[in-house]
Every structure is written in C-alpha cells, then in structure tokens.
Coordinates of C-alpha atoms in Angstrom, one line a residue:
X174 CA 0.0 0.0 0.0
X175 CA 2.6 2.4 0.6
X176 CA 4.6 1.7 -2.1
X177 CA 1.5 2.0 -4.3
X178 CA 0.1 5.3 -2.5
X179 CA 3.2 7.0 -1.6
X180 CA 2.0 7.1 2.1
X181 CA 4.4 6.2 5.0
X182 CA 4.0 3.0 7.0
X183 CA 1.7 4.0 9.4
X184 CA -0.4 6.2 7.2
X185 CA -0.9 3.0 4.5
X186 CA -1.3 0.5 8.1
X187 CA -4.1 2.8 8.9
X188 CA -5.9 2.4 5.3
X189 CA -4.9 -1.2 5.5
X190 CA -7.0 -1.6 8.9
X191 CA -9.9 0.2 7.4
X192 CA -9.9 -2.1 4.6
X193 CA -9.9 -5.0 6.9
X194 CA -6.4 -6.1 6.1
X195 CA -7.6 -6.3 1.6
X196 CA -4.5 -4.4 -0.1
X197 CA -6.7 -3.6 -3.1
X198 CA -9.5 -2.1 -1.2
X199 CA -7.0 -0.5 1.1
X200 CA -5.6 1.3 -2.1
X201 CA -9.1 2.2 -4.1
X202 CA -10.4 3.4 -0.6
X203 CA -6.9 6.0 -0.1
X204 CA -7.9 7.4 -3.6
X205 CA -11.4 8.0 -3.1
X206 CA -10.6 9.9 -0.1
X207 CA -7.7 11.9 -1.2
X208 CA -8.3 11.7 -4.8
X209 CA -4.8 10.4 -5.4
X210 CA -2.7 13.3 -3.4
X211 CA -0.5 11.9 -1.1
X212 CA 0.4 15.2 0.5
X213 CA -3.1 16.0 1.3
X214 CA -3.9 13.2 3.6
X215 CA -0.2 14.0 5.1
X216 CA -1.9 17.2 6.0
X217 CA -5.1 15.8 7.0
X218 CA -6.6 16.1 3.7
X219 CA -9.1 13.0 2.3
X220 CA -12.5 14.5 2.7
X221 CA -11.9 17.4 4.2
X222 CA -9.4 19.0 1.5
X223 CA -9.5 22.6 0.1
X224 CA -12.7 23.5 -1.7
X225 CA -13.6 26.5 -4.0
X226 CA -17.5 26.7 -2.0
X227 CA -18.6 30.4 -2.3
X228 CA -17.8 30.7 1.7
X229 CA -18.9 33.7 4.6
X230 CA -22.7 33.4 4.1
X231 CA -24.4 32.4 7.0
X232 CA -26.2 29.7 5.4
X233 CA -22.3 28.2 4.4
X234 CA -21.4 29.0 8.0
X235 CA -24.0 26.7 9.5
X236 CA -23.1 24.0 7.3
X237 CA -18.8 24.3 6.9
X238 CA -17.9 26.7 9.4
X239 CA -15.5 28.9 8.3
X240 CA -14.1 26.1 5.5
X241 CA -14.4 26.6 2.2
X242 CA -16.9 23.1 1.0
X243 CA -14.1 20.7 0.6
X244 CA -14.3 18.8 -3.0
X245 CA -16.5 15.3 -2.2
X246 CA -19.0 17.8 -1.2
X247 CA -18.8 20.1 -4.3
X248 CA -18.7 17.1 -7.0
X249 CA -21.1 15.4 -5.6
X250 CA -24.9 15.4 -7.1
X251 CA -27.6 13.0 -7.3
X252 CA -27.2 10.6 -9.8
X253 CA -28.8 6.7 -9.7
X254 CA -27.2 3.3 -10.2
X255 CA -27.0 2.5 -13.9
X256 CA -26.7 -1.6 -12.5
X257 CA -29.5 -3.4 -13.4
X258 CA -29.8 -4.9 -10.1
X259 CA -29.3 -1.7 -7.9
X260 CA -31.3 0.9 -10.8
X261 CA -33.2 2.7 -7.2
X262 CA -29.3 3.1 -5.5
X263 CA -28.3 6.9 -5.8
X264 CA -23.9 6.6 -6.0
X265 CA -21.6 8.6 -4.1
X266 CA -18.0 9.6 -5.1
X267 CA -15.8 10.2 -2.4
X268 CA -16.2 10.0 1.7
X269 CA -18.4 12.9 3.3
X270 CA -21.9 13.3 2.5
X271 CA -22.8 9.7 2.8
X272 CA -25.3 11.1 5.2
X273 CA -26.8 13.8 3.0
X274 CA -27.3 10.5 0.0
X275 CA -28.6 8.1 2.5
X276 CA -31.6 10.0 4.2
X277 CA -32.4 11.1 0.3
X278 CA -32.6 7.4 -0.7
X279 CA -34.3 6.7 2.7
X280 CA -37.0 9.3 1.6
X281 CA -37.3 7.9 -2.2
X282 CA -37.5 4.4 -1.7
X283 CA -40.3 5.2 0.9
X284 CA -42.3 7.1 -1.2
X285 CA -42.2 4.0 -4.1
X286 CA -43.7 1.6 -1.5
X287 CA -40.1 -0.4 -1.0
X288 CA -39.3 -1.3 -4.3
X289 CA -37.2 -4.1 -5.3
X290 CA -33.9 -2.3 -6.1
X291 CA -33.7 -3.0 -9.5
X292 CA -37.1 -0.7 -9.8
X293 CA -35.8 2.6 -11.7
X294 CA -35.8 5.5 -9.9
X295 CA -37.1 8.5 -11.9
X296 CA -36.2 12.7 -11.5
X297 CA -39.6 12.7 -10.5
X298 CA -39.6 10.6 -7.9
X299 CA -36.0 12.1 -6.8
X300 CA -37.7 15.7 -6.8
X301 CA -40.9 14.0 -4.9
X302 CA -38.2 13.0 -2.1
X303 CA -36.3 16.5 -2.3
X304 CA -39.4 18.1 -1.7
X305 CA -40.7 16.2 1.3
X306 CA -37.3 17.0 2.9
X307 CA -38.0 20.4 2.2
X308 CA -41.5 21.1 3.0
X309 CA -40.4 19.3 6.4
X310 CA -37.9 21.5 7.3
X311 CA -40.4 24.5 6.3
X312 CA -43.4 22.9 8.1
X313 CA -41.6 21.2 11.1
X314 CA -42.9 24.8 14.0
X315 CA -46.3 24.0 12.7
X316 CA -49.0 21.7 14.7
X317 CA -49.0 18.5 13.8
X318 CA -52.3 17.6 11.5
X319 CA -52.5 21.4 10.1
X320 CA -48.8 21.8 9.0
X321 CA -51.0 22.5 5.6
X322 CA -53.7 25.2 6.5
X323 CA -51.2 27.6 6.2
X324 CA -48.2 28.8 3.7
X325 CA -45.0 27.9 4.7
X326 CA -42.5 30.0 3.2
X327 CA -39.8 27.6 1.2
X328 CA -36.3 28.7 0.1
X329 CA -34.4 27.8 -3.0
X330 CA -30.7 27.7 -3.7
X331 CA -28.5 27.8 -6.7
X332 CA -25.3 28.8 -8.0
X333 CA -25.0 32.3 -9.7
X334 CA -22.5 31.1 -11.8
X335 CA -19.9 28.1 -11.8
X336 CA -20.2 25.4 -9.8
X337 CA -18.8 26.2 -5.8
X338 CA -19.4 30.3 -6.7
X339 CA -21.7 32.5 -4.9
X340 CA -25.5 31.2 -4.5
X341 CA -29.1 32.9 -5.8
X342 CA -31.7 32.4 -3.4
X343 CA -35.5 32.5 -4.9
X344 CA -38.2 32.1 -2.2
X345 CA -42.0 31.0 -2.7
X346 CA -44.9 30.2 0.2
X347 CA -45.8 26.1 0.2
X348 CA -49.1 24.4 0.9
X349 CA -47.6 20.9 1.0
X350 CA -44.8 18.8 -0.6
X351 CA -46.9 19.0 -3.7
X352 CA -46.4 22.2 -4.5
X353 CA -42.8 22.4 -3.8
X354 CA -41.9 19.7 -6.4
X355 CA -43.7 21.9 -8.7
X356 CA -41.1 24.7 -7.8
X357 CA -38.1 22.3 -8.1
X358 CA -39.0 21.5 -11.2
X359 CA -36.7 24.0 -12.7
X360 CA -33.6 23.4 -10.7
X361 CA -33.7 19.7 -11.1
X362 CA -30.8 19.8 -13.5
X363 CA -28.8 21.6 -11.2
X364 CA -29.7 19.1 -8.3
X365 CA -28.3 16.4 -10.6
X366 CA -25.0 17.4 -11.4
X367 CA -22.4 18.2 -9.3
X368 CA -22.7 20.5 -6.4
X369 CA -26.6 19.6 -6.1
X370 CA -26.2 18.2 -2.4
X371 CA -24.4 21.5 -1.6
X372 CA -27.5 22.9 -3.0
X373 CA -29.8 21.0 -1.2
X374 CA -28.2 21.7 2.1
X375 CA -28.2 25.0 1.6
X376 CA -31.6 25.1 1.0
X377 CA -32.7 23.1 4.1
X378 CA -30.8 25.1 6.5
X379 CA -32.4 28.9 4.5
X380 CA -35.8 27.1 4.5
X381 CA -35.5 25.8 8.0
X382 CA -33.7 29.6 9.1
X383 CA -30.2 29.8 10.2
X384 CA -31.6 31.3 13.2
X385 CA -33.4 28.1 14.3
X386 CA -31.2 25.8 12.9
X387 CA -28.3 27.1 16.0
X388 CA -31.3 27.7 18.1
X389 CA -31.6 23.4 16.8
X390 CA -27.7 22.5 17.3
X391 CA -27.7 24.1 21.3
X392 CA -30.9 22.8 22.2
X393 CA -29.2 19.5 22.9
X394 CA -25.5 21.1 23.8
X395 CA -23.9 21.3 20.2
X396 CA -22.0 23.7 18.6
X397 CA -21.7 23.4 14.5
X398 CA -21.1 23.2 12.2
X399 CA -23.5 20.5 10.8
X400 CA -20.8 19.2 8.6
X401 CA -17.4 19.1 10.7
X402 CA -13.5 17.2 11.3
X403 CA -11.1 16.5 8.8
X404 CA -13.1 14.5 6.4
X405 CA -16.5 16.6 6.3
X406 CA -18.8 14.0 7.6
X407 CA -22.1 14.5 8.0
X408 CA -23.2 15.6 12.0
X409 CA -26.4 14.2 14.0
X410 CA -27.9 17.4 13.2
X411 CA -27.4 17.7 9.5
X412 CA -29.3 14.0 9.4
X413 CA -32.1 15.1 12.0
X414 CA -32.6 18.4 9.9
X415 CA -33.5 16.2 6.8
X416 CA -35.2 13.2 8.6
X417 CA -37.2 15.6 11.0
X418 CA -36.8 19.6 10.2
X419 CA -34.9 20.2 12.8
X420 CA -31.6 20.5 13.5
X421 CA -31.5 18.7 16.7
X422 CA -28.3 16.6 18.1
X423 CA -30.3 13.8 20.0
X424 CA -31.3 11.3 18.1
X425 CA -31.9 9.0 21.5
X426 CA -34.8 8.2 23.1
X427 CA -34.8 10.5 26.1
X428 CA -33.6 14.0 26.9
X429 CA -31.1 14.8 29.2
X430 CA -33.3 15.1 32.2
X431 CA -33.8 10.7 31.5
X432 CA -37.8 12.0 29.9
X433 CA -38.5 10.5 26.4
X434 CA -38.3 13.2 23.7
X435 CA -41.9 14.4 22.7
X436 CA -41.1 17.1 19.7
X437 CA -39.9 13.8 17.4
X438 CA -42.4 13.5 14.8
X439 CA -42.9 10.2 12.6
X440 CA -41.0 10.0 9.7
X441 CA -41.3 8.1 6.7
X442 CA -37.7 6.2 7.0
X443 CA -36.2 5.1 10.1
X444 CA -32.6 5.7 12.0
X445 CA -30.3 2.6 13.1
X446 CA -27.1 3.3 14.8
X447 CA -24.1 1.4 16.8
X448 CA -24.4 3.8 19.1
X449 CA -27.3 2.7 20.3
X450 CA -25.1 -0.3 21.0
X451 CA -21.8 1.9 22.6
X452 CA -23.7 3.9 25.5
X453 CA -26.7 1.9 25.8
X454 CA -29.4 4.7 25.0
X455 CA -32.4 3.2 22.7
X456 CA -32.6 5.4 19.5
X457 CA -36.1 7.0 19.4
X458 CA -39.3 5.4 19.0
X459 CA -40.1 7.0 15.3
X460 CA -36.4 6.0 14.7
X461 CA -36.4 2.4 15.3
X462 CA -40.1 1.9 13.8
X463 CA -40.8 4.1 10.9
X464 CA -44.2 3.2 8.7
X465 CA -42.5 1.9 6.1
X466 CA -39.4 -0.3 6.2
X467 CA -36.6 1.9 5.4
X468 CA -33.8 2.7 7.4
X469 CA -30.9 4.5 7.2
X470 CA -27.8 2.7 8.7
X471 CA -25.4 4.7 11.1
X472 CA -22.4 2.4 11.1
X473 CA -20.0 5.1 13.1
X474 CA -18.3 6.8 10.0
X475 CA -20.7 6.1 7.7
X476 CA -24.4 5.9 6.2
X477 CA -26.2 3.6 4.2
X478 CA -29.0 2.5 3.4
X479 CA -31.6 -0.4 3.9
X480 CA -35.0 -1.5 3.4
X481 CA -36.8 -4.7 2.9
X482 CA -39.0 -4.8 -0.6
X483 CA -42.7 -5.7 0.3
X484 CA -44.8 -7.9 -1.4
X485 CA -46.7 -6.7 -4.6
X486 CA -50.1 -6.0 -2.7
X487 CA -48.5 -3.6 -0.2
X488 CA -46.2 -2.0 -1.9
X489 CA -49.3 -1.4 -4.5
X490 CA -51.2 0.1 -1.7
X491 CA -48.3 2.4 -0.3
X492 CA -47.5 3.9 -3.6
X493 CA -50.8 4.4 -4.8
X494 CA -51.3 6.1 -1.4
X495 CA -48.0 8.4 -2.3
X496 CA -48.7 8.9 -5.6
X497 CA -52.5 10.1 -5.0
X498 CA -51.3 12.8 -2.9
X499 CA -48.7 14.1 -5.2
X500 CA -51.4 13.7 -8.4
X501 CA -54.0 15.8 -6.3
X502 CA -51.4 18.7 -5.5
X503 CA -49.3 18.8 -8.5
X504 CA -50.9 17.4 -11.2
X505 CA -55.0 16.8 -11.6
X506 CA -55.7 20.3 -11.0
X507 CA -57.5 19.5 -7.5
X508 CA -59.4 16.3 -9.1
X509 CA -59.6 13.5 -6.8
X510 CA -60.9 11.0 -9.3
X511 CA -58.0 12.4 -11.7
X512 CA -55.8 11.7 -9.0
X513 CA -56.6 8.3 -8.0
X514 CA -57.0 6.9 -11.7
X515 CA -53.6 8.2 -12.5
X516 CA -52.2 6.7 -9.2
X517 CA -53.3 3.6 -9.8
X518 CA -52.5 3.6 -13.5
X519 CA -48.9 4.9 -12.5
X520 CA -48.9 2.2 -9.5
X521 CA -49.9 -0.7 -11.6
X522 CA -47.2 -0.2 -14.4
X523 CA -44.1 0.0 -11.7
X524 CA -45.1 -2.9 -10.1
X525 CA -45.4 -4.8 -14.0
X526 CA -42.0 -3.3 -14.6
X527 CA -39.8 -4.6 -11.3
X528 CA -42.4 -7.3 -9.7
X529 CA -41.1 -7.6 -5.8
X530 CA -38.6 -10.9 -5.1
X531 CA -40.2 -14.2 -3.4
X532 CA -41.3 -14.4 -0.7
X533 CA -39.1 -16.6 1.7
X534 CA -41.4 -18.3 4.8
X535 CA -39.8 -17.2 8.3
X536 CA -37.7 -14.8 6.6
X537 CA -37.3 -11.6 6.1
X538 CA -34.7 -10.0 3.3
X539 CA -33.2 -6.7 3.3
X540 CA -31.6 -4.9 0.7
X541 CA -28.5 -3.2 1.8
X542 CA -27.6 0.0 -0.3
X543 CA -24.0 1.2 -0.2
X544 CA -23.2 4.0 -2.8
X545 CA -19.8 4.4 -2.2
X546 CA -16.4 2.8 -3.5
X547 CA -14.6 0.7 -3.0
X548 CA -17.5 -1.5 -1.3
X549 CA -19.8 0.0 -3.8
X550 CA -22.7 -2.0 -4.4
X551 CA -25.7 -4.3 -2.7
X552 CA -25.8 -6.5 -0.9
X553 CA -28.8 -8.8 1.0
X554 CA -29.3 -9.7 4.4
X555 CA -31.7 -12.4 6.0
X556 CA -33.2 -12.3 9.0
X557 CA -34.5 -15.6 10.2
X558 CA -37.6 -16.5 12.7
X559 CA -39.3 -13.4 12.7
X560 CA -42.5 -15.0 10.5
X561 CA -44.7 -12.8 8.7
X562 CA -42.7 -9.8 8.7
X563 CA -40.7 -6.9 10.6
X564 CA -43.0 -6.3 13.7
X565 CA -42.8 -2.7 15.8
X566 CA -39.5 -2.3 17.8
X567 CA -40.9 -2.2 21.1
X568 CA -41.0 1.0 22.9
X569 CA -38.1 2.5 24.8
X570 CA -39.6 2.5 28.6
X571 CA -41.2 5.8 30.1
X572 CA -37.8 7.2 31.7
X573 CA -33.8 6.1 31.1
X574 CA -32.6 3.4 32.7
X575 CA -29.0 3.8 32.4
X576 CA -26.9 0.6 31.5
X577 CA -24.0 2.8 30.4
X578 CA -22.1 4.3 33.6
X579 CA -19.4 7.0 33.7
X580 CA -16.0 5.9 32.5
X581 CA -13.3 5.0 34.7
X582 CA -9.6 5.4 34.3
X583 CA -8.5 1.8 33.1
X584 CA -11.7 1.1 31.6
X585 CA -11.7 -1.3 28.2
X586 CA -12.3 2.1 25.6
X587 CA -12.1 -1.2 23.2
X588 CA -10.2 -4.0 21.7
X589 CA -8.3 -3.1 18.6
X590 CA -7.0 -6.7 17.4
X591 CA -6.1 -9.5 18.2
X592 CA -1.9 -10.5 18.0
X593 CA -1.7 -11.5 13.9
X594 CA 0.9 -14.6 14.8
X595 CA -1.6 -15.9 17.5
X596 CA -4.0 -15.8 15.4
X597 CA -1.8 -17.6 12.9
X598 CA -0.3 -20.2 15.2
X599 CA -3.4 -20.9 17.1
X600 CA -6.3 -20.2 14.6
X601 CA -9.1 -21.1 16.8
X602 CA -7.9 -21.0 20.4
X603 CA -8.7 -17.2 20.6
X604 CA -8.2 -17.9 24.4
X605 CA -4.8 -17.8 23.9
X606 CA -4.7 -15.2 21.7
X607 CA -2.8 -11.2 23.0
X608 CA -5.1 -8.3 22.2
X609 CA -4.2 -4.9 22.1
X610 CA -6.9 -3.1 24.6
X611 CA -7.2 0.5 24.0
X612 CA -8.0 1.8 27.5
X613 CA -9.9 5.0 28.9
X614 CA -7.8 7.4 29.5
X615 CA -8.2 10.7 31.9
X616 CA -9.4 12.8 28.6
X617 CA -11.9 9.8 27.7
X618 CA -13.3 9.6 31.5
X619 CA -13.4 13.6 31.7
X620 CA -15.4 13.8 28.5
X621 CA -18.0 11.4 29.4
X622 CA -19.5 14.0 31.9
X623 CA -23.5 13.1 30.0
X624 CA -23.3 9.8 31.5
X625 CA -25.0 9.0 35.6
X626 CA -22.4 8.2 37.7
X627 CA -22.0 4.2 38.6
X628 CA -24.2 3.7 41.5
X629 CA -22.9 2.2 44.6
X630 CA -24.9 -1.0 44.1
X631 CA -24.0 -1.6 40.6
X632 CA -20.9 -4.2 39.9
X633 CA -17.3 -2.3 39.8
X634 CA -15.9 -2.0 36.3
X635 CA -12.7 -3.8 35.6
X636 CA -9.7 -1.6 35.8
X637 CA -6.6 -2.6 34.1
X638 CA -3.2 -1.5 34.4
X639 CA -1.9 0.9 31.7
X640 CA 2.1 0.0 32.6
X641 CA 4.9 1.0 31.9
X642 CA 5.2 3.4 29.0
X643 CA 6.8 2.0 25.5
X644 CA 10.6 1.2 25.3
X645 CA 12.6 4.0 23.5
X646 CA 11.9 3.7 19.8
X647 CA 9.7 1.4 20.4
X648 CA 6.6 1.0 17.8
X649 CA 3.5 2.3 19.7
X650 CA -0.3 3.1 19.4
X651 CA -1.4 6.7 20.5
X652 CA -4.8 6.0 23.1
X653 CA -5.6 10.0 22.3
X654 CA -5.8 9.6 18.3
X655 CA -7.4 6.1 18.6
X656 CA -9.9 7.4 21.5
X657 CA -11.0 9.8 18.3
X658 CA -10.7 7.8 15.7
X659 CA -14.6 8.0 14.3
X660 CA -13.9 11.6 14.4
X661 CA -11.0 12.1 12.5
X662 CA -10.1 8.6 10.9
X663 CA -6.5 8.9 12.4
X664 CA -5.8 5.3 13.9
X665 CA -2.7 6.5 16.1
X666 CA 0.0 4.1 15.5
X667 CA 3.9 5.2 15.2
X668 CA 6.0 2.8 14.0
X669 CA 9.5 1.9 15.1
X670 CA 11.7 4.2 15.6
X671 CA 9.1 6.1 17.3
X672 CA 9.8 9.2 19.0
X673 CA 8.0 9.8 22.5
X674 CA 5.2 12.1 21.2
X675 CA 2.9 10.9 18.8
X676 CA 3.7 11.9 15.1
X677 CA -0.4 13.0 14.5
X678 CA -1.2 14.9 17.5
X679 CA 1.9 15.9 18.8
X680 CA 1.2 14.8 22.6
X681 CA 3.9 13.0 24.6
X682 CA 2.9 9.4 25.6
X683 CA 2.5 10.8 29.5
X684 CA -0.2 12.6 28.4
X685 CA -1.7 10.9 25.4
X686 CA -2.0 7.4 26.7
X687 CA -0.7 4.4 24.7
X688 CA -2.7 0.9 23.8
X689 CA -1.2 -2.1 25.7
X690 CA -1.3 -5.7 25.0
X691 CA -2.5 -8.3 27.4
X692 CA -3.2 -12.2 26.8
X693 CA -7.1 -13.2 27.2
X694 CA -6.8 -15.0 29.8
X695 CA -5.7 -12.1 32.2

C-alpha cells in the first residue's frame, strides 16, 4: 500500500485496517478519499481537502464553518445506479456526504412503497423525495395535523455562476410537498450534477432559518457546524434536519433530564445506529419503527442505506397512497378521481415493470444499499424466525434506565486486534490469543460528563493497568488519536523508531496514553 500510494507506513497500516487487512480495497479506498494526493492526507486532507465553495454566508457557516466546501462535497450530485440490479441506488463519489445520499434514498424508496432495487428511480420521484425533505424543514414549527392550512415559506438555492461560486436564493410560500416539487422543477438539473447536495443543504438550512437551525444545534449542547472534522462528515444534526426539520443533536430516546423526547415527529424512514449499542441509549421510537421499512444505517463513520422490498399487494397500496397525494397537489388540478386513476394507472405499471422478489417463509430479506467505493454495491441480508414480517421495535420505557455508567480510568475504551501470529499459530484458540486493549484514559473519562455516575450497588468495572510506557523507539499506538478515531479517521499508530510524542497529534505518551497488550486470559 505504501509503495503503491506514496504514504508512509503507518499512514498505508491505517488504510490497510480500514480495509480490513484487503491491499486492493485498502488502495481504491486512499484514492477515493484523497483523490490520489499523497500530501493532502499528510496534511489531514481526504474529505476534508480545500474547496472552492462560495464561503462567509451564514447559510455556508452553518453547514462548513468557516471552510471553504471541501471537494466530495462540491462534485457530488444526485445521480442513480446505472446496475440493473441496484437501478433505485443513488452513488456517491468520495467519503463525506454519505449522510446527505442516505436520508435522500431513505426518503425515495419510501415514497415508491419499498421497491425491489432494481425498480428505476425517476427525476420525478428524486424531486418527490427532495421536496418532502424540504417542505419538512419549512413545516416542522407547525402543529402536527395542520402543518398544511397555512403557507410555509420555502427557500431555493443555486449557484450564480460556476459550480462552488456565490449562491441565488428564490423564495416562494408552500401548501404541501406537492407544490414544492412543482417549484423544483426547474432546478432539477442543477440538483443532478455536481454540487446539487451543496445545494440542497443550503436550501434546508435557508428554509429551516439559520436562526433556528443554531437555536436546533444548542438545544441538545452542540456547537456546528452541521458538517465538521477533517473528512466533512455528515453531524447528527445535519441527518435530523433532513429526517425531522430540525436541526436537533439527540437522536436517542430520552432527553437529558432521562424524559422520552416528545417534539420527534414520525418519519417516513427510520434511523439505526451502533451507538445505540456503545452507550446503551435506545434510539427514538419514530427512529427504530418508521411506517415503512426503510432505514438509514449509522455504522460510526458512515451511512447507508436499507430497506426490505414488500410484497406486490403492499407495496401497491403504499404507492398508490404516495402517488394520489402528489397527483392531487401537483398534477390533476384538484381532481380527486383524476388523482386516483392516474395513481393507480402509475402504480400498476411500476409494479409490472420490477415485480417484488419471493417471498421466503420465516424470513425476512433486506436490501443493503452502499453507494460508495470501494465496497460499492448491494448487498442482501436475512433475518431468520421473525414470520410474517418486521414487527414494531418495542418502545423504549417511560424514563432512562442507564446501562452505560461513567467511565473509569482503566476502563476497556475497546479491543483493537487480536496479536496476527496468534492468530496464525493458534487459529481457533482465541483464548490464547494477545489483544491490544485501548484503555480509557483521563481525557476519555473527563469527557463522558453526559453519563449517571456508577451507583454504589452496581458491579465495579474492571480496571486494568496501563504500565509502563513503551521502550525508547519502540513502535507504539497513540490511546488519544485512537480514543477519536470515528472523528478524525486517524488510527494512532507510530511505527519503530518512534519518537515519544505521537507523530499526528503531537502529545507526549505521558499525556496521550498508549494501547497495551495483554493475553485473554488475564
């Protein structure tokens, strides 16, 4: 890899990790980042390079801060799968707004009633889902059941001249989702090439207000920008802004006095996330069971997409259902015969044109949508005993009941691998096997403020020694950069001869912390 790249040891070990240890992967996934440039991911390039985004706006300040739109950002628009298998798939270039594509997806494939992916996604259905983004984050103050007895006042973005330039703004009151499609109409090209998610997000946060969207972000403690760290990833409330019209951090259950959140409206497509998993906080109610089975997959670093295809009469019924209300505000003058005629004309033909896969007893299939390379593609994923179908996530319970107690100095943080000759020598007596244990360190335990503290009753965590500090020279693993790594993709390891402060972030070991290995066993 670093022969191929150009990239030092550690830098090409990192990549390797990521790739899970593939040197071809490893290689196609440094180039997608850093488009080829090894001094730019020496500098902390790969998503978050230089950009030539018109910046100093407050809409671009809510979004990038005082950073120019770094270049995944301002190439990427919204462009479909040409695969026959995957035709309903929007692609994604390069690492950053994975978010931005997935929630869009989510959104689509919703409003088709699940398709199979090979259905073909149309511009009108992308501009169907655009627009339900955007009349959400126009409508999201009003009361729930009248959000359409009154004009909501949309906003419209694109650029004045070249792609990344300075931005027009056009602005126009809504009744519905309806009758912003029919104002998209016109922009549509723009939203397809490159630069169109720019445009989008800049249209979400000037619908939504900037105003509100940092009255949003410190609601639940956060700060901005919605698209932050080195590679420009998508934030909690960038995805919560599109998902609910809001630009709220808390995608959890409860609020931070342990009561379950009440302003979460349903929303068409659903939110799954490890960290549900890491602290132990259920994800939402809406989240976890939307109306329709779509979900947008949080895996950490980044988004996909998922959604199980349902059967022909269901996925009839949902779209004629999505269809009749776009026919009735966009296209059939008001006509609700006209509307449901061509709904069910419109219905009947997509469902001839990709019928839905069979049916498997006990089983339930979902297609898994990942637009970005190198693991570009789909894939399929069967869940067993659960009979008929997906059944309601049960609800979170009335207050928190923490299972996730402050950290502790000497805490596991987590496991980063397993010894490589162990594993070689003794293939399947992981017992035997040294792992290197990343551990919580001072920083770690001092940011984890959020979390109760351990109550006396509850079992003591298991402390472990962090030891003596690494030999002179000695290859080691910063705990700081690896503590972070989600954040800034930085893995922390400084290979021999290693100085005594870490190469990335400059700390000394003392104060850094450093991983350590230890057998299973103790």
């Amino acid at each position: 890899v670093a022969a191929i790249t150009g990239l030092d040891p550690a830098q090409a070990a990192s990549y390797l990790e990521m790739a899970g240890g593939d040197v071809e992967m490893a290689v196609q996934l440094f180039f997608s980042m850093a488009e080829g440039e090894p001094a730019a991911v020496a500098a902390g390039g790969g998503g978050g390079g230089g950009g030539t985004a018109h910046a100093g706006t407050p809409a671009h300040a809510a979004l990038f801060g005082s950073e120019a739109a770094p270049p995944p950002w301002i190439e990427q628009g919204f462009e479909f799968s040409a695969a026959p298998e995957s035709r309903c798939g929007l692609l994604q270039g390069k690492n950053g707004p994975c978010g931005v594509l997935a929630a869009v997806n989510a959104e689509l494939l919703a409003q088709k009633g699940c398709p199979p992916p090979s259905a073909a996604a149309t511009e009108a259905d992308l501009r169907a889902a655009l627009a339900a983004i955007l009349w959400r984050c126009a409508s999201a103050d009003a009361p729930a059941g009248a959000k359409e007895s009154v004009a909501q006042e949309v906003v419209l973005a694109r650029w004045e001249g070249a792609v990344g330039g300075p931005i027009v703004t056009e602005s126009f009151a809504a009744d519905g989702a309806a009758s912003v499609a029919a104002n998209l109409a016109p922009l549509m090209p723009a939203l397809r090439q490159k630069g169109g998610v720019v445009l989008l997000c800049y249209a979400c946060v000037l619908t939504r207000g900037v105003e509100a969207v940092r009255a949003d972000v410190a609601l639940d403690n956060g700060s901005g920008p919605l698209i932050a760290g080195p590679h420009a990833l998508c934030g909690t409330e960038l995805m919560t802004l599109l998902m609910a019209g809001r630009a709220r951090g808390n995608v959890g259950a409860y609020g931070q006095d342990g009561a379950k959140v009440t302003w979460r409206e349903p929303s068409p497509f659903g939110l799954l996330s490890r960290d549900e998993l890491e602290t132990g906080v259920p994800l939402a109610d809406p989240l976890k069971s939307p109306p329709l089975p779509v979900y947008v997959l949080h895996g950490g670093d980044h988004f996909t997409v998922a959604w199980v295809p349902l059967p022909a009469k269901e996925r009839f019924e949902a779209r004629v259902r999505a269809l009749f209300a776009s026919a009735r505000g966009g296209g059939s003058g008001g006509d609700a015969n006209s509307a449901a005629a061509e709904a069910v004309e419109a219905a009947t033909a997509e469902l001839q044109a990709a019928p839905p896969p069979p049916v498997t007893q006990g089983a339930v299939d979902l297609a898994l949508w990942n637009g970005l390379p190198p693991a570009r593609g789909l894939r399929w994923l069967r869940l067993r005993g659960v009979g008929g179908g997906l059944a309601p996530a049960a609800p979170a319970p009335p207050s928190l009941t923490p299972s996730h107690w402050r950290l502790s100095v000497g805490e596991v943080e987590s496991v980063v691998q397993a010894a490589k000759e162990d594993k070689a020598s003794l293939p399947a007596a992981w017992r035997e096997h040294r792992y290197e244990l990343s551990l919580v360190t001072k920083a770690v335990a001092e940011e984890d403020v959020a979390s109760a503290p351990r109550p006396p009753d509850a079992p003591p965590p298991t402390l472990l020694p962090q030891g003596p500090p690494p030999a002179a020279g000695e290859a080691w693993r910063c705990a700081s950069c690896y503590n972070s790594r989600f954040k800034t993709m930085c893995f922390g390891e400084n290979p021999a001869p290693a100085a005594a402060a870490c190469k990335f972030c400059g700390q000394a070991q003392q104060e850094a912390g450093w991983t350590v290995w230890m057998r299973y066993a103790d």
